[in-house]
Amino acid sequence: MEPHLQANGKNFYAIGLSYKKADAEIRGHFSIANDAKRNILVQAKQEGIFSLVVISTCNRTELYGFAEHPFQLIKLLCEHTHGTVEEFEKVAYVHKNNTAIAHLFKVGTGLDSQILGDFEIISQLKISFKQSKKEDMVNPFMERLVNAVIQASKRIKNETDISSGATSVSFAAVQYILARVPHVSRKNLLLFGTGKIGRNTCENLVKHTKNDHIVLVNRTKTKAEEIAGKFNLVVKDYANIQSEIATSDVLIVATGAQKPTISKALIHSDKPLLILDLSIPRNVAVDVTELPNVTLVHLDDLSKMTDQTLQRRKQHIPKAETIITEIKGEFDNWLETRKFAPTIKALKNKLTSLKEAEINLQRKKYTDFDEEHADIISSRIIQKITNHFANHLKDENTSASESLELIQKVFQLQNK
C-alpha cells in the first residue's frame, strides 16, 4: 500500500524526538522558537520540500513532510536549532509513509503524550498547521491528514474518559504544590514568565489554592498586566525579581527563554523555597540546588507522578484506538482512491465529450429534440458508469494497476 503515498517521487516522513528517549536538556537543544519555525518552512520550500508541518512543544519536536530522504528534514531541524545531527541520531525516530501517518494519529490524540490523554498537543498541531498553510506549505494529502487527526482527537475527547482527572503538566504542578505546601492560601506564590504552561498553572492555582495574592513578574510588563487582569494577580516589575524571590515560598518559572533565567545568584534568602521549572529548555540553572533551602522540580519530574487517574485513563486506550482505526481507515480509503482519480476523471471527460457530440447530432436530426432532458439522463448514466469503475478499482480483489491500464486502453484516455 506504500507506493501511492509518494508525491512527485517523494515519501512522507515524520522525524523527531520526544520525552521517551530525550531528556529535558536535549529536548531544549532541539526546541524551535516561532521565528525559527517560519525560517524552516521558508528554507524547506526553497529546497523543494513542498509540504511540511513543524511541531515543537515542551515534550517533543517533530517535522512531518515530503522528502526524497529523511536526512533533508533532519538537516533542516539541526540548522535551525542548537542540536547536532549526532545528538539527534542518539534519541531520534524516523517514520515513513503509513507508519508516519499512524504516528501523527497517536501524537495528535494524546496517546503519545507525557501525561496520557493530555490534549494540549492538538492545539499545537492546529497552530503549526495554520502556520504551514500561511507559508503555502500544505498539500491536499497533509490537509486531509491533519483534519482527520483533529477529528479523531475530538471524538476521543467526547466519546471516552481518557482525559478525565488531571489533564496536563500544569494540573500536576498544582497538585504537587497542594500536596507539599501547607497553608498554601497564606503563602507567597510568585510566577515568573507568561509561557502557556505557566499561565495554565496560574489559572489552576487561583482556582484551587484560594490564594488571592499571587504575584506575576514578566520582562514585558504590559503582557504581565494583560494576563494578571484575567486571573486577578498582582504584577511587579522585573527589576524587583530578586526581592520578590526573597519573600516567596513557591516560585513557578515559565519564561520560554532559550537559556536559564533563574540562577543561584538571584536567591538571597534562607527560608524554604520550592521552585517549579515548567520550561523547555530549562529556565532554572541546576546550581540553585546547591542552596540547602531550595527544592527544584522540573516538569519532567511532575509528569512521572503516577496516580489512580493515570490507571483509570489507561482503561480507555482500546476505545480511543478503535476510533483512530475507524478514522484512519477512512483516510486510507481516500488515499487509495487518489491514485486512480485521474483515470476516473479522464474517463468522465471522455464520456462527457461523447455525450455532447451525440446531443449535437440529435439536435440537428430532430426539430422537437428535448436537449435539456437528454442532457440530464445522459449525465446520470455517465455518473453511474464512472461510479461502477471507481467501485471496481476500490475492490480488494482487483489488481488496480491492471484495471487502470485496461480502462485507459479501451477508452483511449490521456490522464489530465
Short mmCIF file of C-alpha atoms in Angstrom, two decimals:
data_model
loop_
_atom_site.label_atom_id
_atom_site.label_comp_id
_atom_site.label_asym_id
_atom_site.label_seq_id
_atom_site.Cartn_x
_atom_site.Cartn_y
_atom_site.Cartn_z
CA MET A 1 0.00 0.00 0.00
CA GLU A 2 3.05 2.24 0.32
CA PRO A 3 3.72 3.43 -3.27
CA HIS A 4 0.58 5.58 -3.65
CA LEU A 5 1.77 7.68 -0.72
CA GLN A 6 4.56 9.04 -2.86
CA ALA A 7 4.10 12.50 -4.32
CA ASN A 8 6.45 13.76 -7.04
CA GLY A 9 8.80 10.90 -6.21
CA LYS A 10 8.97 11.86 -2.52
CA ASN A 11 7.86 9.91 0.54
CA PHE A 12 6.01 11.17 3.60
CA TYR A 13 8.25 11.22 6.69
CA ALA A 14 7.88 12.00 10.38
CA ILE A 15 11.19 12.77 12.06
CA GLY A 16 11.64 13.89 15.65
CA LEU A 17 12.42 13.25 19.27
CA SER A 18 10.33 13.17 22.43
CA TYR A 19 10.44 12.79 26.21
CA LYS A 20 10.59 9.00 25.73
CA LYS A 21 14.30 8.97 24.83
CA ALA A 22 15.42 12.60 25.05
CA ASP A 23 15.81 14.29 28.43
CA ALA A 24 14.85 17.92 29.08
CA GLU A 25 18.32 19.19 28.21
CA ILE A 26 18.46 17.51 24.80
CA ARG A 27 14.86 18.50 24.03
CA GLY A 28 15.92 22.04 24.88
CA HIS A 29 18.66 21.86 22.23
CA PHE A 30 16.05 21.00 19.59
CA SER A 31 13.38 23.42 20.77
CA ILE A 32 12.13 25.60 17.88
CA ALA A 33 11.22 29.22 18.51
CA ASN A 34 8.41 30.75 16.37
CA ASP A 35 10.80 32.68 14.12
CA ALA A 36 12.86 29.54 13.56
CA LYS A 37 9.67 27.64 12.67
CA ARG A 38 8.91 30.11 9.91
CA ASN A 39 12.53 30.03 8.70
CA ILE A 40 12.38 26.23 8.48
CA LEU A 41 9.24 26.42 6.32
CA VAL A 42 10.76 29.08 4.04
CA GLN A 43 14.01 27.14 3.58
CA ALA A 44 12.12 23.86 3.07
CA LYS A 45 10.16 25.41 0.21
CA GLN A 46 13.41 26.65 -1.39
CA GLU A 47 14.86 23.14 -1.11
CA GLY A 48 11.89 21.55 -2.89
CA ILE A 49 10.07 20.17 0.17
CA PHE A 50 6.54 21.11 -0.85
CA SER A 51 4.53 20.17 2.26
CA LEU A 52 5.73 20.42 5.86
CA VAL A 53 4.32 20.79 9.39
CA VAL A 54 6.65 21.62 12.30
CA ILE A 55 5.71 20.83 15.91
CA SER A 56 7.75 21.98 18.91
CA THR A 57 6.39 21.57 22.45
CA CYS A 58 7.99 21.00 25.84
CA ASN A 59 7.72 17.24 25.27
CA ARG A 60 8.63 16.81 21.61
CA THR A 61 9.98 18.35 18.41
CA GLU A 62 8.78 16.82 15.15
CA LEU A 63 8.76 17.56 11.42
CA TYR A 64 6.17 15.96 9.12
CA GLY A 65 6.78 16.39 5.41
CA PHE A 66 7.50 15.04 1.94
CA ALA A 67 11.17 14.50 1.11
CA GLU A 68 13.38 12.35 -1.09
CA HIS A 69 15.27 11.30 2.04
CA PRO A 70 14.57 11.89 5.77
CA PHE A 71 18.01 13.50 6.15
CA GLN A 72 16.65 16.58 4.32
CA LEU A 73 14.26 17.11 7.25
CA ILE A 74 16.88 16.23 9.91
CA LYS A 75 19.32 18.73 8.35
CA LEU A 76 16.64 21.45 8.40
CA LEU A 77 15.92 20.78 12.07
CA CYS A 78 19.57 20.87 13.12
CA GLU A 79 20.32 24.02 11.10
CA HIS A 80 17.59 25.98 12.87
CA THR A 81 18.13 24.73 16.45
CA HIS A 82 21.07 24.24 18.82
CA GLY A 83 21.01 20.48 18.27
CA THR A 84 23.51 18.44 16.26
CA VAL A 85 22.91 15.53 13.89
CA GLU A 86 24.97 13.23 16.16
CA GLU A 87 22.86 14.20 19.17
CA PHE A 88 19.65 13.76 17.16
CA GLU A 89 20.57 10.28 15.97
CA LYS A 90 21.02 9.05 19.55
CA VAL A 91 17.44 9.86 20.61
CA ALA A 92 15.50 10.24 17.35
CA TYR A 93 12.86 8.35 15.44
CA VAL A 94 12.16 8.37 11.70
CA HIS A 95 8.82 7.07 10.41
CA LYS A 96 7.93 6.65 6.73
CA ASN A 97 4.59 6.74 4.87
CA ASN A 98 1.94 4.61 6.66
CA THR A 99 3.99 4.41 9.86
CA ALA A 100 4.38 8.21 9.82
CA ILE A 101 0.60 8.60 9.39
CA ALA A 102 -0.07 6.23 12.31
CA HIS A 103 2.44 8.17 14.45
CA LEU A 104 0.71 11.51 13.82
CA PHE A 105 -2.65 9.98 14.81
CA LYS A 106 -1.14 8.71 18.06
CA VAL A 107 0.56 12.02 18.84
CA GLY A 108 -2.41 14.23 17.92
CA THR A 109 -4.88 12.23 20.02
CA GLY A 110 -2.85 12.38 23.25
CA LEU A 111 -1.95 8.65 23.25
CA ASP A 112 1.74 9.50 22.95
CA SER A 113 1.68 12.40 25.44
CA GLN A 114 3.86 12.51 28.54
CA ILE A 115 0.67 12.52 30.59
CA LEU A 116 -1.73 10.16 28.82
CA GLY A 117 -4.74 11.97 27.40
CA ASP A 118 -3.16 15.44 27.57
CA PHE A 119 -4.89 17.20 24.68
CA GLU A 120 -2.58 20.23 24.71
CA ILE A 121 -0.80 18.78 21.65
CA ILE A 122 -3.82 19.08 19.33
CA SER A 123 -3.95 22.87 19.74
CA GLN A 124 -0.20 22.94 18.99
CA LEU A 125 -0.82 20.88 15.85
CA LYS A 126 -3.59 23.25 14.73
CA ILE A 127 -1.31 26.29 15.21
CA SER A 128 1.55 24.61 13.31
CA PHE A 129 -0.78 23.55 10.50
CA LYS A 130 -2.12 27.11 10.21
CA GLN A 131 1.44 28.45 10.01
CA SER A 132 2.35 25.94 7.26
CA LYS A 133 -0.77 26.90 5.34
CA LYS A 134 0.14 30.57 5.60
CA GLU A 135 3.54 29.78 4.05
CA ASP A 136 1.80 27.72 1.32
CA MET A 137 3.40 24.52 2.59
CA VAL A 138 0.33 22.27 2.80
CA ASN A 139 -0.67 19.89 0.01
CA PRO A 140 -4.09 18.09 -0.20
CA PHE A 141 -2.63 14.99 1.49
CA MET A 142 -1.41 16.99 4.52
CA GLU A 143 -4.66 18.95 4.75
CA ARG A 144 -6.76 15.79 4.73
CA LEU A 145 -4.46 14.01 7.20
CA VAL A 146 -4.31 16.81 9.78
CA ASN A 147 -8.10 17.26 9.61
CA ALA A 148 -8.56 13.50 10.13
CA VAL A 149 -6.30 13.65 13.22
CA ILE A 150 -8.24 16.66 14.57
CA GLN A 151 -11.49 14.74 14.01
CA ALA A 152 -10.10 11.67 15.85
CA SER A 153 -8.93 13.84 18.75
CA LYS A 154 -12.36 15.46 19.02
CA ARG A 155 -14.17 12.12 19.04
CA ILE A 156 -11.80 10.60 21.63
CA LYS A 157 -12.34 13.63 23.84
CA ASN A 158 -16.13 13.37 23.52
CA GLU A 159 -16.59 9.58 23.48
CA THR A 160 -14.03 8.40 26.07
CA ASP A 161 -12.88 9.44 29.54
CA ILE A 162 -9.20 9.29 28.62
CA SER A 163 -8.75 12.93 29.65
CA SER A 164 -10.69 12.73 32.92
CA GLY A 165 -8.97 13.94 36.07
CA ALA A 166 -5.61 15.70 35.78
CA THR A 167 -5.20 16.72 32.17
CA SER A 168 -1.81 18.32 31.96
CA VAL A 169 1.56 19.14 33.47
CA SER A 170 0.08 22.41 34.76
CA PHE A 171 -2.52 20.47 36.76
CA ALA A 172 0.20 18.11 38.04
CA ALA A 173 2.19 21.19 39.14
CA VAL A 174 -0.73 22.45 41.18
CA GLN A 175 -1.33 19.00 42.69
CA TYR A 176 2.36 18.93 43.67
CA ILE A 177 2.12 22.35 45.36
CA LEU A 178 -1.11 21.43 47.18
CA ALA A 179 0.45 18.19 48.44
CA ARG A 180 3.70 19.72 49.66
CA VAL A 181 2.98 23.29 50.72
CA PRO A 182 0.86 23.55 53.90
CA HIS A 183 -1.49 26.57 54.33
CA VAL A 184 -0.93 27.41 50.65
CA SER A 185 -3.61 30.12 50.64
CA ARG A 186 -1.45 32.17 53.02
CA LYS A 187 1.89 31.56 51.25
CA ASN A 188 3.67 33.88 48.82
CA LEU A 189 3.47 32.42 45.31
CA LEU A 190 5.49 34.01 42.52
CA LEU A 191 5.03 33.27 38.81
CA PHE A 192 7.92 34.36 36.60
CA GLY A 193 7.09 34.43 32.88
CA THR A 194 3.96 34.06 30.81
CA GLY A 195 4.58 30.77 28.98
CA LYS A 196 1.47 28.73 28.22
CA ILE A 197 2.04 26.04 30.88
CA GLY A 198 2.79 28.81 33.41
CA ARG A 199 -0.46 30.61 32.57
CA ASN A 200 -2.44 27.37 32.88
CA THR A 201 -0.73 26.60 36.20
CA CYS A 202 -1.58 30.08 37.40
CA GLU A 203 -5.23 29.66 36.46
CA ASN A 204 -5.32 26.32 38.33
CA LEU A 205 -3.56 27.86 41.34
CA VAL A 206 -6.12 30.65 41.57
CA LYS A 207 -8.90 28.07 41.29
CA HIS A 208 -7.57 25.51 43.79
CA THR A 209 -5.46 27.36 46.37
CA LYS A 210 -7.84 30.22 47.26
CA ASN A 211 -4.68 32.37 47.31
CA ASP A 212 -5.58 35.96 46.39
CA HIS A 213 -2.09 37.49 46.37
CA ILE A 214 -0.19 35.55 43.68
CA VAL A 215 2.49 37.78 42.15
CA LEU A 216 3.37 37.78 38.45
CA VAL A 217 6.65 39.09 37.03
CA ASN A 218 7.47 39.21 33.33
CA ARG A 219 10.14 41.01 31.29
CA THR A 220 7.37 42.72 29.30
CA LYS A 221 5.15 44.32 31.92
CA THR A 222 2.23 45.01 29.54
CA LYS A 223 1.92 41.29 28.79
CA ALA A 224 2.01 40.53 32.52
CA GLU A 225 -0.74 43.08 33.17
CA GLU A 226 -2.89 41.61 30.41
CA ILE A 227 -2.68 38.11 31.97
CA ALA A 228 -2.96 39.44 35.52
CA GLY A 229 -6.28 41.04 34.56
CA LYS A 230 -7.67 37.66 33.57
CA PHE A 231 -6.57 35.81 36.72
CA ASN A 232 -6.67 38.59 39.34
CA LEU A 233 -2.91 38.63 40.03
CA VAL A 234 -0.55 41.25 41.40
CA VAL A 235 2.05 42.48 38.86
CA LYS A 236 5.53 43.55 39.99
CA ASP A 237 8.42 45.00 37.96
CA TYR A 238 11.05 42.68 36.50
CA ALA A 239 13.69 44.92 38.10
CA ASN A 240 12.43 43.72 41.52
CA ILE A 241 12.69 40.00 40.73
CA GLN A 242 15.43 39.41 43.33
CA SER A 243 13.49 40.92 46.23
CA GLU A 244 10.29 39.16 45.07
CA ILE A 245 12.09 35.78 45.14
CA ALA A 246 13.41 36.57 48.63
CA THR A 247 9.86 36.88 50.01
CA SER A 248 8.41 33.91 48.08
CA ASP A 249 7.60 30.42 49.31
CA VAL A 250 6.94 28.99 45.84
CA LEU A 251 8.48 30.18 42.56
CA ILE A 252 6.99 28.95 39.28
CA VAL A 253 9.19 29.63 36.25
CA ALA A 254 7.74 29.60 32.72
CA THR A 255 9.63 32.24 30.74
CA GLY A 256 10.11 30.34 27.49
CA ALA A 257 13.69 31.67 27.30
CA GLN A 258 16.39 29.72 25.45
CA LYS A 259 18.79 29.96 28.44
CA PRO A 260 18.25 29.77 32.23
CA THR A 261 16.69 32.93 33.68
CA ILE A 262 16.95 31.94 37.36
CA SER A 263 20.26 31.01 38.96
CA LYS A 264 21.74 30.64 42.43
CA ALA A 265 23.00 34.26 42.27
CA LEU A 266 19.38 35.57 42.29
CA ILE A 267 18.41 33.79 45.54
CA HIS A 268 19.24 35.66 48.75
CA SER A 269 17.10 34.06 51.42
CA ASP A 270 17.36 31.21 53.90
CA LYS A 271 13.64 30.46 54.03
CA PRO A 272 12.46 27.26 52.30
CA LEU A 273 11.81 27.86 48.59
CA LEU A 274 10.12 25.44 46.22
CA ILE A 275 10.97 26.15 42.56
CA LEU A 276 8.94 24.58 39.75
CA ASP A 277 10.59 24.87 36.33
CA LEU A 278 7.86 24.40 33.72
CA SER A 279 10.05 25.25 30.72
CA ILE A 280 11.84 23.59 27.82
CA PRO A 281 14.70 24.42 27.55
CA ARG A 282 15.21 24.54 31.34
CA ASN A 283 14.83 28.08 32.65
CA VAL A 284 16.30 27.38 36.11
CA ALA A 285 20.04 26.70 36.45
CA VAL A 286 20.84 23.48 38.33
CA ASP A 287 23.18 25.42 40.66
CA VAL A 288 20.15 26.54 42.72
CA THR A 289 20.12 23.04 44.25
CA GLU A 290 23.43 23.88 45.97
CA LEU A 291 21.36 26.01 48.36
CA PRO A 292 20.05 23.81 51.22
CA ASN A 293 16.74 25.74 51.47
CA VAL A 294 15.83 25.26 47.77
CA THR A 295 13.86 22.36 46.25
CA LEU A 296 13.86 22.30 42.44
CA VAL A 297 11.26 20.32 40.50
CA HIS A 298 11.18 20.18 36.68
CA LEU A 299 8.14 19.37 34.55
CA ASP A 300 9.72 16.01 33.63
CA ASP A 301 9.55 15.06 37.33
CA LEU A 302 5.93 16.21 37.54
CA SER A 303 4.83 14.11 34.60
CA LYS A 304 6.27 10.99 36.23
CA MET A 305 3.75 11.37 39.05
CA THR A 306 1.67 8.26 38.62
CA ASP A 307 -1.67 8.14 40.35
CA GLN A 308 -5.07 6.47 40.11
CA THR A 309 -6.08 8.97 37.44
CA LEU A 310 -3.45 7.58 35.05
CA GLN A 311 -4.56 3.99 35.75
CA ARG A 312 -8.18 4.98 35.07
CA ARG A 313 -7.18 6.64 31.82
CA LYS A 314 -5.36 3.54 30.58
CA GLN A 315 -8.66 1.65 30.56
CA HIS A 316 -9.89 3.95 27.78
CA ILE A 317 -6.96 3.33 25.41
CA PRO A 318 -8.68 0.47 23.46
CA LYS A 319 -11.77 2.65 22.76
CA ALA A 320 -9.50 5.52 21.64
CA GLU A 321 -7.58 3.14 19.36
CA THR A 322 -10.83 1.89 17.82
CA ILE A 323 -11.81 5.48 16.96
CA ILE A 324 -8.36 6.08 15.42
CA THR A 325 -8.62 2.86 13.37
CA GLU A 326 -12.01 3.96 12.03
CA ILE A 327 -10.94 7.47 11.02
CA LYS A 328 -7.55 6.34 9.74
CA GLY A 329 -9.42 3.72 7.66
CA GLU A 330 -11.49 6.48 6.04
CA PHE A 331 -8.31 8.43 5.37
CA ASP A 332 -6.60 5.34 3.85
CA ASN A 333 -9.63 4.80 1.56
CA TRP A 334 -9.40 8.39 0.37
CA LEU A 335 -5.68 7.91 -0.21
CA GLU A 336 -6.31 4.72 -2.15
CA THR A 337 -8.82 6.43 -4.46
CA ARG A 338 -6.37 9.27 -5.19
CA LYS A 339 -4.14 7.03 -7.29
CA PHE A 340 -6.91 6.24 -9.77
CA ALA A 341 -8.76 9.58 -9.51
CA PRO A 342 -7.01 10.99 -12.64
CA THR A 343 -8.15 7.98 -14.74
CA ILE A 344 -11.74 8.26 -13.47
CA LYS A 345 -11.68 11.99 -14.24
CA ALA A 346 -10.29 11.33 -17.74
CA LEU A 347 -12.97 8.65 -18.28
CA LYS A 348 -15.70 11.07 -17.20
CA ASN A 349 -14.33 13.73 -19.56
CA LYS A 350 -14.24 11.21 -22.45
CA LEU A 351 -17.84 10.06 -21.83
CA THR A 352 -18.97 13.69 -21.49
CA SER A 353 -17.43 14.61 -24.86
CA LEU A 354 -19.18 11.56 -26.45
CA LYS A 355 -22.45 12.72 -24.85
CA GLU A 356 -22.05 16.28 -26.15
CA ALA A 357 -21.26 15.08 -29.68
CA GLU A 358 -24.33 12.79 -29.63
CA ILE A 359 -26.65 15.56 -28.32
CA ASN A 360 -25.35 17.88 -31.08
CA LEU A 361 -26.13 15.22 -33.69
CA GLN A 362 -29.64 14.54 -32.32
CA ARG A 363 -30.41 18.27 -32.17
CA LYS A 364 -29.71 18.58 -35.91
CA LYS A 365 -31.77 15.47 -36.73
CA TYR A 366 -34.95 16.25 -34.76
CA THR A 367 -36.68 19.64 -34.56
CA ASP A 368 -38.57 18.74 -31.37
CA PHE A 369 -35.50 17.21 -29.63
CA ASP A 370 -35.62 17.79 -25.82
CA GLU A 371 -31.96 18.70 -25.26
CA GLU A 372 -32.33 19.50 -21.53
CA HIS A 373 -33.95 16.17 -20.75
CA ALA A 374 -31.38 14.24 -22.79
CA ASP A 375 -28.55 16.07 -21.00
CA ILE A 376 -29.92 15.17 -17.53
CA ILE A 377 -30.41 11.48 -18.38
CA SER A 378 -27.04 11.02 -20.09
CA SER A 379 -25.20 12.87 -17.26
CA ARG A 380 -26.77 10.50 -14.74
CA ILE A 381 -25.77 7.46 -16.81
CA ILE A 382 -22.19 8.79 -17.06
CA GLN A 383 -22.09 9.23 -13.26
CA LYS A 384 -23.33 5.65 -12.76
CA ILE A 385 -20.77 4.25 -15.20
CA THR A 386 -17.86 6.11 -13.54
CA ASN A 387 -19.10 5.01 -10.08
CA HIS A 388 -19.04 1.39 -11.26
CA PHE A 389 -15.45 1.77 -12.44
CA ALA A 390 -14.45 3.52 -9.20
CA ASN A 391 -16.01 0.75 -7.05
CA HIS A 392 -14.31 -1.89 -9.20
CA LEU A 393 -10.91 -0.21 -8.64
CA LYS A 394 -11.53 0.06 -4.87
CA ASP A 395 -12.27 -3.67 -4.61
CA GLU A 396 -9.56 -5.50 -2.64
CA ASN A 397 -9.68 -8.41 -5.11
CA THR A 398 -8.95 -6.11 -8.05
CA SER A 399 -5.49 -5.53 -9.47
CA ALA A 400 -5.94 -1.76 -9.70
CA SER A 401 -2.87 -1.20 -11.90
CA GLU A 402 -4.02 -3.81 -14.50
CA SER A 403 -7.56 -2.42 -14.50
CA LEU A 404 -6.31 1.16 -14.89
CA GLU A 405 -4.22 0.11 -17.87
CA LEU A 406 -7.20 -1.63 -19.49
CA ILE A 407 -9.58 1.31 -18.91
CA GLN A 408 -7.00 3.72 -20.40
CA LYS A 409 -6.55 1.40 -23.42
CA VAL A 410 -10.25 0.75 -24.11
CA PHE A 411 -11.30 4.40 -23.84
CA GLN A 412 -8.00 5.78 -25.30
CA LEU A 413 -7.55 8.02 -22.28
CA GLN A 414 -4.94 10.65 -21.55
CA ASN A 415 -4.85 11.45 -17.79
CA LYS A 416 -5.14 15.18 -17.19
#
